[in-house]
mmCIF file of C-alpha atoms in Angstrom:
data_model
loop_
_atom_site.group_PDB
_atom_site.id
_atom_site.type_symbol
_atom_site.label_atom_id
_atom_site.label_comp_id
_atom_site.label_asym_id
_atom_site.label_seq_id
_atom_site.Cartn_x
_atom_site.Cartn_y
_atom_site.Cartn_z
ATOM 1 C CA MET K 9 4.072 11.669 -14.945
ATOM 2 C CA SER K 10 3.268 10.261 -11.540
ATOM 3 C CA TYR K 11 1.358 7.072 -10.754
ATOM 4 C CA ASP K 12 -0.420 6.981 -7.420
ATOM 5 C CA PHE K 13 -2.316 4.528 -5.219
ATOM 6 C CA HIS K 14 -3.814 4.481 -1.749
ATOM 7 C CA LEU K 15 -2.588 1.737 0.539
ATOM 8 C CA VAL K 16 -5.228 0.842 3.132
ATOM 9 C CA ALA K 17 -3.946 -1.769 5.587
ATOM 10 C CA ALA K 18 -5.343 -3.351 8.721
ATOM 11 C CA THR K 19 -1.988 -2.785 10.435
ATOM 12 C CA ASP K 20 0.691 -0.103 10.313
ATOM 13 C CA PRO K 21 3.144 -1.169 7.551
ATOM 14 C CA ARG K 22 5.998 0.404 9.537
ATOM 15 C CA GLN K 23 5.636 -2.392 12.097
ATOM 16 C CA GLY K 24 7.273 -4.973 9.815
ATOM 17 C CA ASP K 25 4.162 -6.824 8.659
ATOM 18 C CA PHE K 26 5.308 -6.656 5.038
ATOM 19 C CA ASP K 27 8.647 -8.320 5.836
ATOM 20 C CA ARG K 28 7.167 -11.777 5.163
ATOM 21 C CA VAL K 29 6.316 -10.775 1.599
ATOM 22 C CA CYS K 30 9.816 -9.331 1.136
ATOM 23 C CA ALA K 31 11.259 -12.664 2.293
ATOM 24 C CA LEU K 32 8.969 -14.625 -0.044
ATOM 25 C CA LEU K 33 10.275 -12.490 -2.907
ATOM 26 C CA GLU K 34 13.857 -13.311 -1.875
ATOM 27 C CA ASP K 35 14.343 -9.825 -0.424
ATOM 28 C CA LYS K 36 14.450 -8.268 -3.887
ATOM 29 C CA PHE K 37 11.773 -5.839 -2.663
ATOM 30 C CA LEU K 38 12.432 -3.850 0.497
ATOM 31 C CA LEU K 39 10.207 -1.450 2.393
ATOM 32 C CA ASP K 40 12.433 0.800 4.501
ATOM 33 C CA GLN K 41 11.803 3.877 6.606
ATOM 34 C CA ALA K 42 12.901 7.132 4.988
ATOM 35 C CA GLY K 43 15.090 8.641 7.671
ATOM 36 C CA GLY K 44 13.113 9.738 10.694
ATOM 37 C CA SER K 45 10.172 10.976 8.640
ATOM 38 C CA GLY K 46 7.805 8.034 9.134
ATOM 39 C CA HIS K 47 7.535 7.678 5.359
ATOM 40 C CA LEU K 48 8.542 4.419 3.683
ATOM 41 C CA ILE K 49 10.524 3.803 0.521
ATOM 42 C CA LEU K 50 9.762 0.740 -1.611
ATOM 43 C CA THR K 51 12.778 -0.513 -3.540
ATOM 44 C CA LEU K 52 13.374 -3.342 -5.984
ATOM 45 C CA GLN K 53 16.989 -4.469 -6.084
ATOM 46 C CA GLU K 54 18.098 -1.051 -4.780
ATOM 47 C CA GLU K 55 16.028 0.911 -7.347
ATOM 48 C CA GLN K 56 13.453 3.198 -5.732
ATOM 49 C CA LEU K 57 9.944 2.313 -6.932
ATOM 50 C CA ALA K 58 7.677 4.313 -4.673
ATOM 51 C CA LEU K 59 7.381 6.613 -1.725
ATOM 52 C CA VAL K 60 4.746 5.532 0.790
ATOM 53 C CA SER K 61 3.531 8.393 2.977
ATOM 54 C CA MET K 62 3.510 8.013 6.730
ATOM 55 C CA PRO K 63 0.531 5.760 7.525
ATOM 56 C CA SER K 64 -2.326 7.458 9.364
ATOM 57 C CA PRO K 65 -4.895 5.571 11.417
ATOM 58 C CA ILE K 66 -8.455 6.111 10.206
ATOM 59 C CA ASP K 67 -11.490 4.821 12.087
ATOM 60 C CA GLN K 68 -14.366 2.875 10.557
ATOM 61 C CA GLU K 69 -16.615 5.922 10.162
ATOM 62 C CA GLU K 70 -13.954 7.891 8.275
ATOM 63 C CA LEU K 71 -13.157 4.849 6.087
ATOM 64 C CA LEU K 72 -16.827 4.692 5.166
ATOM 65 C CA ARG K 73 -16.968 8.412 4.368
ATOM 66 C CA VAL K 74 -13.743 8.544 2.317
ATOM 67 C CA PHE K 75 -13.616 5.152 0.584
ATOM 68 C CA GLY K 76 -17.179 3.837 0.746
ATOM 69 C CA ALA K 77 -19.004 0.871 2.227
ATOM 70 C CA GLU K 78 -17.105 -1.881 0.415
ATOM 71 C CA VAL K 79 -13.723 -0.759 1.762
ATOM 72 C CA ALA K 80 -15.054 -0.098 5.267
ATOM 73 C CA GLN K 81 -16.696 -3.526 5.348
ATOM 74 C CA GLN K 82 -13.589 -5.369 4.152
ATOM 75 C CA LEU K 83 -11.325 -3.681 6.714
ATOM 76 C CA GLY K 84 -13.878 -3.928 9.524
ATOM 77 C CA GLY K 85 -12.338 -1.384 11.888
ATOM 78 C CA THR K 86 -9.503 1.080 12.121
ATOM 79 C CA ALA K 87 -7.164 1.013 9.134
ATOM 80 C CA TRP K 88 -3.814 2.573 8.307
ATOM 81 C CA VAL K 89 -3.941 4.712 5.170
ATOM 82 C CA SER K 90 -0.968 5.871 3.094
ATOM 83 C CA GLU K 91 -0.574 7.567 -0.236
ATOM 84 C CA VAL K 92 1.793 5.731 -2.558
ATOM 85 C CA ASN K 93 3.598 7.825 -5.151
ATOM 86 C CA CYS K 94 5.461 6.178 -8.030
ATOM 87 C CA PRO K 95 7.258 9.048 -9.743
ATOM 88 C CA GLU K 96 8.885 7.113 -12.557
ATOM 89 C CA ASP K 97 7.117 5.248 -15.366
ATOM 90 C CA LYS K 98 4.178 2.885 -15.750
ATOM 91 C CA ASP K 99 6.360 -0.247 -15.467
ATOM 92 C CA THR K 100 7.798 0.989 -12.175
ATOM 93 C CA ALA K 101 4.295 1.731 -10.914
ATOM 94 C CA GLU K 102 3.123 -1.753 -11.924
ATOM 95 C CA ALA K 103 6.012 -3.360 -10.004
ATOM 96 C CA ALA K 104 5.139 -1.293 -6.920
ATOM 97 C CA ARG K 105 1.449 -2.141 -7.253
ATOM 98 C CA MET K 106 2.235 -5.861 -7.605
ATOM 99 C CA PHE K 107 4.304 -5.824 -4.421
ATOM 100 C CA LEU K 108 1.656 -3.873 -2.506
ATOM 101 C CA MET K 109 -1.112 -6.207 -3.653
ATOM 102 C CA LEU K 110 0.890 -9.212 -2.442
ATOM 103 C CA ALA K 111 1.724 -7.473 0.816
ATOM 104 C CA VAL K 112 -1.833 -6.473 1.654
ATOM 105 C CA SER K 113 -3.139 -9.948 0.862
ATOM 106 C CA GLU K 114 -1.010 -11.100 3.814
ATOM 107 C CA THR K 115 -2.183 -8.284 6.089
ATOM 108 C CA ARG K 116 -5.872 -7.822 5.225
ATOM 109 C CA GLY K 117 -5.590 -4.614 3.273
ATOM 110 C CA LEU K 118 -6.391 -2.961 -0.031
ATOM 111 C CA VAL K 119 -4.704 -1.052 -2.833
ATOM 112 C CA ILE K 120 -7.067 1.624 -4.166
ATOM 113 C CA ASP K 121 -6.996 3.884 -7.214
ATOM 114 C CA PRO K 122 -7.289 7.412 -5.772
ATOM 115 C CA GLN K 123 -9.053 8.826 -8.834
ATOM 116 C CA SER K 124 -11.947 6.355 -8.978
ATOM 117 C CA ASN K 125 -11.761 4.766 -5.493
ATOM 118 C CA GLU K 126 -11.681 1.442 -7.361
ATOM 119 C CA ILE K 127 -10.243 -1.433 -5.344
ATOM 120 C CA LEU K 128 -7.318 -2.793 -7.349
ATOM 121 C CA ASN K 129 -7.224 -6.020 -5.366
ATOM 122 C CA ALA K 130 -10.165 -7.855 -3.849
ATOM 123 C CA LEU K 131 -10.289 -9.727 -0.552
ATOM 124 C CA ASP K 132 -12.422 -12.676 0.333
ATOM 125 C CA SER K 133 -12.903 -12.260 4.076
#
């Protein structure tokens, strides 16, 4: 079974914005590029937790159409959207989701359930 999320961030996560969260967590979590693909791999103490697809910039209008008014309002402009795939088990997915929720709180972003479009973390802007 696969556990999936959407990562919607105000900045491109490939630019190192999540490094601060990795440092706060004593570098137990790492978000590294997967070869030259543009995809990212999230690891916890060298165990792969999730594959994060190459982030794509999406403008405000498309955010509104795909994710709805609440998401578009919270991001307030162009956002970087990735699909996050956690191929292992529910515990692995929860660890990945916890990291992503911490990371996006530092970078003005959201973690969204792709089935319901429910925001799994909330921002107070």
